[in-house]
Amino acid sequence: MATATAQALSETARAFIERGPHKLLIGGEAVDAADGRTFETIDPATGEPICEVAHAGPEDVDRAVTAARAALEGPLKKVSPSKRSGLMYKLAELIKANGEELAELESLDNGKPLAHAGGDIAAAVNHLRYYAGWPTKIEGETIPVSARDVLCYTLREPVGVCAQIVPWNYPLVMAIWKVAPALAAGCPLILKPAEQTPLTAIRLGELALEAGFPEGVVNVLTGDGETGAAMVDHPGVDKVAFTGSTAVGREIGAKCGRSLKRVTLELGGKSPNIILPDADLEQAIPGSFQGIYFNSGQSCNAGSRLLVHADLYDEVIERMAGYARDAKVGPGLDPDSDFGPLVSAEQFERVAGYIDSGLEEGAEAVAGGRPDGDSSNSGYFVDPTLFTGVEDGMKIAREEIFGPVLVAQPFESLEEVAARANDTEYGLAAGLWTRDISSAHKLAGMLQAGVVYVNTWGGGDPAQPFGGYKASGIGREKGHANLDAYLEIKTVWTQL
Ligand code: NDP
């Protein structure tokens, strides 16, 4: 194992890595890619390779779709709702039992601090348990139609073979957000993790087999964007679920529109976080700090635009900048690190490019700034960066940066801040801090966002719908809304 940070791993995590090159999971079998291709997954704290992973091509996608279809039409049909529920609880228990290993693999592959990776594993377990309760509660309805002597009722049926394409920012959590509702609905799935972070998805596939899911129900294809595209294009796929960039989401949405595949998209954001004049700053400042910098800013719902009432602006900026300067950025497996590196050289360059653009357009970095070195140095570290002197039209104020970069701006009135908060193509999250219940609900109603946080940022629960307005996506993940995305409604109309 080449990477220096990997030396800190437990025996089990190390043994998993040393088992590489890791294979694809198709039809219950661990197999090489049909053309034998592999790729390296990289440790973002050092830039060194961790291990090799199979690179699935179109032929592998075809094999996985065939296996999933066979599972849908065969063994999965025989699994009763209560048995399905039991298998899901078992998988949740296995994830919990292997939590330490999974957290270490996540931290190593993604770069996030180990404690945060541990939080991700707990969230994944919780999510699976929530959906494990659903299989026995998926009900149709009897419809009181007005036609004479007609019995009309509905059945809920699995939507079919699901292609699930997930990103690298919360690799296991994003996978479970998609896998859990699919399994609850009785759908077989093909999961594709991001090329930057394939390890926990591979382990998840192994645990699904160990839990006892029939072969072909959970298939895992590691690969790149072309693997994802081949999954979207495959005529045997009935539903696509995607989390990632708005650009790729638009492409996938357009393809699914043409083929009329079901699709849900969870995309980017440029979420406004508003501190009203009567906010409790002891809550608002640390909350806003974590709201943007947690996960090194690589969260779709990061509070990346800070709008502060003019009366509080100077104090908030000074204190936020102090927090930013004090934060320790280092390898995820170092227990002293508050924040890890960015996930990849590409992401480092993208974020550094945005920081350059902010400086060139005349904004001031009062904390952080252009990272030293480039992505070829050891690790992709970027300090928490806070920009002031930002105009609404600047690139850093409008585009999703997906890194530890916050733009702060003052405002004067509620109406003004609502209009500026909404003046974006995105609408994933928004937040506000106030002690005044009336302003809280008034502003929450005015904000165009799929989730509005009041006096907090980023909390969540599996039962809560999550998704975006406008270019932040289509449909909702989590809660029963996402279960519906994996079910068809069949109406049975019977003349008596
Ligand atoms: P992408 O949108 O390219 O990747 C997300 C997932 O989609 C990955 O699994 C990727 O595979 C896959 N993919 C890429 N291209 C295609 C395609 N044409 N068809 C099907 N699947 C595809 O995000 P990036 O990793 O390139 O990150 C770029 C930017 O996207 C970030 O800077 C950030 O702004 C945004 N982003 C948003 C996320 C969110 O949670 N909303 C998460 C991640 C990124 P692979 O990685 O293997 O190429």
XYZ file of C-alpha atoms and ligand atoms in Angstrom:
544
model
C 0.000 0.000 0.000
C 1.806 3.082 -1.248
C 0.039 5.911 0.539
C 1.538 7.226 3.762
C -1.768 8.094 5.455
C -3.007 4.540 4.865
C -0.477 3.362 7.430
C -2.879 4.672 10.098
C -5.578 2.165 9.035
C -6.848 -0.734 11.130
C -5.977 -4.290 10.104
C -9.398 -4.871 8.566
C -9.405 -1.731 6.422
C -5.864 -2.465 5.331
C -6.773 -6.057 4.475
C -9.658 -4.807 2.305
C -7.342 -2.501 0.382
C -4.731 -5.176 -0.065
C -7.364 -7.455 -1.602
C -7.319 -5.147 -4.656
C -7.611 -4.915 -7.624
C -11.264 -4.754 -6.637
C -13.839 -6.283 -8.903
C -17.310 -5.417 -10.138
C -20.334 -6.986 -8.480
C -22.652 -8.418 -11.145
C -25.326 -11.040 -10.518
C -23.890 -11.909 -7.123
C -20.392 -12.534 -8.471
C -17.241 -10.474 -8.104
C -15.955 -10.195 -11.675
C -13.312 -8.345 -13.645
C -14.371 -5.803 -16.244
C -15.061 -7.579 -19.542
C -12.146 -5.770 -21.176
C -9.929 -6.183 -18.093
C -9.579 -2.431 -17.521
C -8.806 -1.038 -14.061
C -8.144 2.410 -12.613
C -6.464 3.740 -9.488
C -8.276 5.403 -6.652
C -6.185 8.196 -5.148
C -5.570 9.299 -1.563
C -6.392 13.031 -1.651
C -4.200 13.699 1.401
C -1.064 12.602 -0.475
C -1.951 12.337 -4.162
C -0.754 8.702 -4.099
C -2.686 5.689 -5.392
C -4.548 3.594 -2.795
C -5.434 0.554 -4.924
C -6.773 -0.557 -8.279
C -10.428 -0.941 -9.077
C -12.190 -2.516 -12.059
C -13.370 -0.098 -14.733
C -16.774 -1.150 -16.058
C -17.517 -0.606 -19.735
C -20.715 -0.934 -21.801
C -20.468 -4.728 -21.875
C -20.408 -4.813 -18.066
C -23.367 -2.452 -17.919
C -25.229 -4.832 -20.195
C -24.317 -7.808 -17.986
C -25.466 -5.945 -14.875
C -28.774 -4.915 -16.453
C -29.396 -8.515 -17.523
C -28.652 -9.738 -13.982
C -30.888 -7.078 -12.435
C -33.734 -7.863 -14.851
C -33.436 -11.574 -14.046
C -33.598 -10.749 -10.324
C -36.669 -8.557 -10.844
C -38.518 -11.225 -12.763
C -37.285 -14.141 -10.681
C -36.005 -14.302 -7.106
C -37.008 -10.807 -6.049
C -40.665 -11.545 -6.791
C -40.526 -14.362 -4.261
C -39.170 -12.176 -1.468
C -42.151 -11.136 0.661
C -42.377 -7.573 1.987
C -41.525 -8.701 5.513
C -38.550 -10.700 4.270
C -37.369 -7.690 2.240
C -37.658 -5.577 5.336
C -35.647 -8.169 7.300
C -32.887 -8.207 4.676
C -32.661 -4.430 4.845
C -32.406 -4.446 8.647
C -29.718 -7.106 8.333
C -27.781 -4.952 5.882
C -28.073 -2.001 8.289
C -26.678 -4.180 11.087
C -23.803 -5.346 8.897
C -22.920 -1.761 8.005
C -22.973 -0.896 11.698
C -20.860 -3.911 12.615
C -18.312 -2.980 9.949
C -18.611 0.732 10.699
C -15.034 1.314 11.775
C -13.641 -0.206 8.600
C -16.130 1.653 6.404
C -15.348 4.970 8.105
C -11.626 4.458 7.608
C -12.076 3.575 3.940
C -14.287 6.628 3.451
C -11.820 8.926 5.182
C -8.909 7.548 3.183
C -10.684 7.659 -0.194
C -12.523 10.973 0.196
C -10.203 12.809 2.589
C -12.812 13.747 5.185
C -11.932 13.599 8.898
C -12.433 10.139 10.352
C -14.959 11.385 12.919
C -17.096 12.869 10.123
C -16.820 9.643 8.144
C -18.048 7.832 11.270
C -21.040 10.188 11.298
C -21.710 9.287 7.657
C -21.750 5.567 8.479
C -24.206 6.159 11.342
C -26.392 8.223 8.984
C -26.307 5.420 6.403
C -27.422 2.867 9.012
C -30.227 5.148 10.132
C -31.366 5.695 6.568
C -31.524 1.991 5.792
C -33.459 1.335 8.977
C -36.001 4.011 8.087
C -36.638 2.493 4.651
C -36.546 -1.049 6.072
C -39.825 -0.189 7.764
C -41.547 0.608 4.459
C -41.882 -2.672 2.484
C -44.759 -3.853 4.669
C -46.549 -0.510 4.356
C -46.694 0.033 0.601
C -50.422 0.122 -0.053
C -52.721 0.854 -2.949
C -56.108 2.524 -2.598
C -59.701 1.739 -3.401
C -61.052 4.614 -5.462
C -64.697 5.673 -5.032
C -65.451 6.015 -8.782
C -68.877 7.170 -9.918
C -69.375 4.580 -12.675
C -71.972 2.008 -11.752
C -70.907 -1.510 -10.726
C -67.223 -0.829 -10.978
C -64.553 -1.775 -8.507
C -61.519 0.455 -8.923
C -58.354 0.078 -6.945
C -54.644 0.786 -7.299
C -51.568 -1.363 -6.828
C -48.073 -0.044 -6.206
C -45.453 -1.957 -8.159
C -41.651 -1.659 -8.334
C -40.611 0.690 -11.123
C -38.075 -1.844 -12.418
C -34.314 -1.891 -12.937
C -32.680 1.173 -11.385
C -29.423 2.860 -12.400
C -28.041 4.822 -9.462
C -25.179 7.232 -10.059
C -23.657 8.881 -7.023
C -20.962 11.484 -6.311
C -17.848 11.554 -4.155
C -18.736 14.025 -1.412
C -20.625 11.631 0.900
C -19.982 8.381 -0.966
C -21.694 5.821 1.265
C -24.500 8.127 2.390
C -25.333 9.118 -1.191
C -25.323 5.453 -2.187
C -27.646 4.491 0.667
C -29.992 7.411 -0.089
C -30.614 5.674 -3.414
C -30.175 1.993 -2.569
C -32.539 2.019 0.434
C -35.724 3.271 -1.263
C -35.073 1.034 -4.282
C -34.793 -2.048 -2.079
C -37.818 -1.021 -0.029
C -39.856 -0.746 -3.235
C -38.617 -4.144 -4.454
C -36.374 -2.869 -7.257
C -33.029 -4.357 -8.293
C -30.316 -1.783 -8.780
C -27.000 -1.012 -10.380
C -24.953 1.367 -8.274
C -22.124 3.409 -9.729
C -19.937 5.268 -7.251
C -17.814 8.213 -8.367
C -14.401 7.279 -9.731
C -12.749 9.309 -6.935
C -14.387 7.290 -4.126
C -15.305 3.724 -5.109
C -14.214 1.853 -1.965
C -17.235 1.982 0.351
C -19.639 1.159 -2.500
C -17.611 -1.971 -3.246
C -17.794 -2.926 0.427
C -21.532 -2.156 0.467
C -22.046 -4.616 -2.386
C -20.231 -7.320 -0.437
C -22.320 -6.641 2.657
C -25.559 -6.773 0.634
C -24.609 -10.282 -0.509
C -23.720 -11.242 3.063
C -27.102 -9.921 4.236
C -28.741 -12.407 1.882
C -30.179 -10.327 -0.969
C -30.671 -12.620 -3.955
C -28.031 -12.393 -6.663
C -28.570 -9.579 -9.130
C -30.535 -7.381 -6.720
C -27.537 -5.216 -5.785
C -24.952 -4.753 -8.533
C -21.996 -2.394 -8.208
C -20.137 -1.022 -11.219
C -17.039 1.040 -10.582
C -15.950 3.207 -13.470
C -16.138 6.752 -14.762
C -18.612 9.113 -16.398
C -18.782 6.903 -19.484
C -19.871 3.988 -17.305
C -22.624 6.220 -15.910
C -23.610 7.346 -19.396
C -23.821 3.714 -20.596
C -26.147 2.963 -17.664
C -28.399 5.909 -18.539
C -28.435 4.904 -22.232
C -29.209 1.226 -21.640
C -32.731 0.379 -22.821
C -33.106 -2.201 -20.030
C -32.921 0.481 -17.329
C -36.311 1.729 -16.144
C -35.300 4.440 -13.696
C -32.249 6.639 -13.236
C -31.348 8.331 -9.960
C -28.472 10.787 -10.109
C -26.693 13.089 -7.690
C -23.971 15.349 -8.997
C -23.348 18.437 -11.066
C -26.146 20.383 -12.699
C -24.359 20.092 -16.074
C -24.383 16.266 -16.021
C -27.868 16.295 -14.478
C -29.206 18.300 -17.425
C -27.659 15.789 -19.848
C -29.112 12.810 -17.989
C -32.508 14.519 -17.669
C -32.568 15.191 -21.418
C -31.664 11.577 -22.241
C -34.294 10.237 -19.866
C -36.821 12.638 -21.388
C -36.140 11.168 -24.809
C -36.309 7.541 -23.667
C -39.057 8.285 -21.088
C -37.156 6.631 -18.287
C -38.174 7.706 -14.802
C -35.566 10.060 -13.388
C -34.742 11.884 -10.181
C -31.945 14.434 -10.070
C -30.263 15.934 -7.030
C -27.968 18.654 -8.307
C -25.983 21.716 -7.368
C -26.649 24.717 -5.200
C -25.537 28.213 -4.284
C -27.444 28.393 -1.076
C -28.082 31.701 0.731
C -27.585 31.835 4.477
C -29.170 34.949 5.993
C -28.338 36.483 9.372
C -31.152 38.852 10.394
C -30.479 41.813 12.716
C -31.900 40.113 15.818
C -30.036 36.803 15.352
C -28.299 35.117 18.264
C -24.732 35.358 17.014
C -23.511 32.711 19.455
C -25.606 30.284 17.393
C -25.449 31.956 14.008
C -21.672 32.323 13.645
C -20.566 28.764 14.485
C -23.629 27.401 12.672
C -22.883 29.403 9.532
C -19.206 28.437 9.740
C -20.028 24.719 9.733
C -22.800 25.364 7.185
C -20.208 26.221 4.554
C -16.931 24.642 5.617
C -18.133 21.205 6.820
C -16.853 18.514 4.420
C -14.489 21.202 3.088
C -17.437 22.927 1.447
C -18.125 19.880 -0.735
C -21.827 19.617 0.089
C -24.671 20.216 -2.330
C -26.499 22.144 0.401
C -23.479 24.162 1.595
C -24.459 27.639 2.799
C -22.072 29.295 0.352
C -23.575 32.815 0.244
C -23.624 34.580 3.594
C -25.994 37.546 3.678
C -25.624 39.508 6.905
C -27.687 42.472 8.065
C -25.547 45.606 7.723
C -25.711 46.298 11.493
C -24.006 42.968 12.275
C -21.818 42.629 9.205
C -18.438 43.754 10.613
C -18.735 41.674 13.778
C -19.860 38.554 11.903
C -17.046 38.840 9.345
C -14.396 39.371 11.990
C -15.527 36.367 14.011
C -16.049 34.072 11.007
C -12.587 34.971 9.706
C -11.144 34.176 13.151
C -12.756 30.720 13.107
C -11.480 30.161 9.568
C -7.894 31.123 10.451
C -7.943 28.839 13.521
C -9.252 25.758 11.679
C -6.769 22.948 11.176
C -6.770 21.498 7.671
C -4.995 18.154 7.344
C -5.341 14.475 6.406
C -8.677 12.943 7.352
C -6.991 10.139 9.248
C -5.141 12.664 11.468
C -7.365 13.113 14.546
C -6.271 16.770 14.853
C -7.736 17.771 11.472
C -10.908 19.869 11.517
C -11.196 19.653 7.738
C -9.611 17.342 5.165
C -8.256 17.929 1.677
C -10.477 18.366 -1.368
C -11.331 15.090 -3.033
C -9.156 15.296 -6.147
C -6.579 17.269 -8.096
C -9.359 18.318 -10.470
C -11.481 19.673 -7.627
C -8.429 21.451 -6.164
C -7.782 23.182 -9.492
C -11.455 24.085 -9.898
C -11.691 25.636 -6.444
C -8.309 27.407 -6.761
C -9.571 28.799 -10.084
C -12.646 30.254 -8.358
C -10.463 31.817 -5.661
C -8.312 33.418 -8.393
C -11.425 34.668 -10.130
C -12.719 36.265 -6.906
C -9.392 38.047 -6.370
C -9.238 39.151 -10.011
C -12.790 40.537 -9.865
C -11.811 42.658 -6.854
C -13.129 40.719 -3.855
C -10.948 40.507 -0.741
C -10.008 37.199 0.927
C -10.095 38.063 4.645
C -9.283 34.435 5.485
C -7.667 31.728 3.366
C -7.063 32.630 -0.277
C -5.174 31.013 -3.113
C -3.728 27.735 -1.819
C 0.044 27.390 -1.852
C 1.416 25.152 -4.572
C -0.696 23.247 -7.063
C -2.474 19.923 -7.205
C 0.774 18.102 -7.898
C 2.103 18.897 -4.428
C 1.349 16.478 -1.606
C -2.391 16.580 -1.035
C -5.259 18.766 -2.187
C -5.547 21.115 0.807
C -7.392 24.426 0.620
C -7.828 26.608 3.713
C -11.288 27.918 4.622
C -11.595 31.062 2.545
C -13.872 34.025 3.256
C -14.465 36.716 0.652
C -15.783 40.207 1.376
C -16.248 43.114 -1.029
C -18.333 40.795 -3.195
C -20.756 42.107 -5.855
C -23.892 40.100 -6.762
C -22.694 39.642 -10.355
C -19.278 38.179 -9.540
C -18.600 34.603 -10.590
C -17.839 33.597 -6.982
C -21.259 34.931 -5.943
C -23.173 33.123 -8.688
C -21.537 29.768 -9.450
C -21.313 26.651 -7.319
C -17.688 26.411 -6.119
C -18.039 23.180 -4.119
C -15.097 23.974 -1.897
C -14.332 25.821 1.347
C -15.115 29.245 -0.080
C -17.719 31.596 1.376
C -18.837 34.919 -0.086
C -20.236 37.413 2.426
C -22.411 40.427 1.618
C -24.390 42.913 3.710
C -28.117 43.666 3.250
C -30.607 46.174 4.643
C -34.177 44.784 4.459
C -36.114 41.506 4.440
C -37.612 42.130 0.991
C -34.208 43.031 -0.440
C -32.499 39.959 1.007
C -35.249 37.596 -0.154
C -34.987 38.926 -3.702
C -31.182 38.648 -3.714
C -31.261 35.198 -2.099
C -33.619 33.996 -4.843
C -31.672 35.597 -7.678
C -29.889 32.386 -8.643
C -30.573 29.495 -10.987
C -30.362 27.173 -7.989
C -32.839 26.433 -5.199
C -31.573 23.586 -3.058
C -31.221 25.038 0.446
C -31.519 28.348 2.267
C -31.074 29.322 5.873
C -31.938 32.137 8.215
C -31.023 33.116 11.735
C -33.388 35.198 13.854
C -35.044 35.383 17.271
C -38.249 36.754 15.702
C -40.733 33.994 14.889
C -42.678 36.196 12.529
C -39.624 37.135 10.388
C -38.574 33.480 10.421
C -41.813 32.188 8.913
C -42.266 35.176 6.618
C -38.790 34.769 5.129
C -39.012 30.949 5.026
C -42.122 31.393 2.878
C -40.364 33.840 0.538
C -37.265 31.726 -0.138
C -37.234 29.518 -3.243
C -35.490 26.447 -1.856
C -36.233 22.788 -1.279
C -35.169 23.090 2.348
C -35.044 26.144 4.614
C -33.003 25.880 7.810
C -34.068 28.161 10.669
C -31.476 28.854 13.398
C -29.404 25.889 12.252
C -27.803 24.623 9.075
C -27.805 21.173 7.540
C -29.595 18.957 10.030
C -31.591 16.135 8.532
C -33.518 12.951 9.029
C -34.331 10.041 6.714
C -38.030 10.901 6.965
C -37.559 14.447 5.681
C -37.875 15.165 1.933
C -34.709 16.623 0.410
C -34.280 18.079 -3.055
C -34.192 21.191 -5.110
C -36.265 23.923 -6.707
C -35.194 25.211 -10.128
C -31.823 23.928 -11.454
C -31.087 22.114 -8.185
C -32.982 19.056 -9.292
C -36.128 17.129 -9.994
C -37.952 15.057 -7.382
C -37.075 14.486 -3.770
C -34.778 12.072 -1.982
C -35.489 10.763 1.537
C -38.868 10.256 3.136
C -41.854 8.602 1.488
C -41.498 11.021 -1.451
C -38.430 9.093 -2.582
C -40.140 5.749 -2.097
C -42.823 6.945 -4.550
C -40.062 7.558 -7.110
C -39.375 3.794 -7.137
C -43.017 2.743 -7.514
C -45.489 2.718 -10.374
C -49.222 3.066 -9.782
C -51.370 0.479 -11.513
C -55.106 1.156 -11.625
C -57.369 -1.887 -11.789
C -60.815 -1.074 -13.183
C -63.239 -3.980 -12.844
C -66.762 -4.086 -14.249
C -68.696 -6.127 -11.719
P -20.262 14.858 -11.900
O -21.636 15.390 -11.986
O -19.464 14.749 -13.164
O -20.253 13.387 -11.244
C -21.242 12.826 -10.449
C -21.438 11.369 -10.823
O -21.899 11.265 -12.172
C -20.167 10.539 -10.780
O -20.484 9.219 -10.396
C -19.709 10.575 -12.226
O -18.844 9.540 -12.550
C -21.021 10.460 -12.955
N -21.014 10.985 -14.317
C -20.183 11.904 -14.857
N -20.538 12.158 -16.137
C -21.611 11.380 -16.407
C -22.443 11.197 -17.554
N -22.240 11.885 -18.672
N -23.473 10.328 -17.475
C -23.712 9.642 -16.338
N -22.955 9.761 -15.218
C -21.927 10.632 -15.243
O -19.478 15.710 -10.844
P -17.896 15.942 -10.716
O -17.345 14.860 -9.898
O -17.279 16.166 -12.054
O -17.870 17.310 -9.911
C -18.036 18.518 -10.634
C -18.895 19.495 -9.894
O -20.179 18.922 -9.709
C -18.442 19.825 -8.491
O -17.480 20.827 -8.491
C -19.725 20.290 -7.882
O -19.977 21.615 -8.244
C -20.771 19.390 -8.533
N -21.130 18.242 -7.680
C -22.297 18.310 -7.012
C -22.645 17.301 -6.153
C -23.917 17.342 -5.375
O -24.009 16.701 -4.324
N -24.937 18.027 -5.849
C -21.774 16.158 -5.908
C -20.578 16.156 -6.708
C -20.288 17.178 -7.554
P -17.255 9.711 -12.327
O -17.033 10.573 -11.156
O -16.829 8.352 -12.043
O -16.738 10.329 -13.562
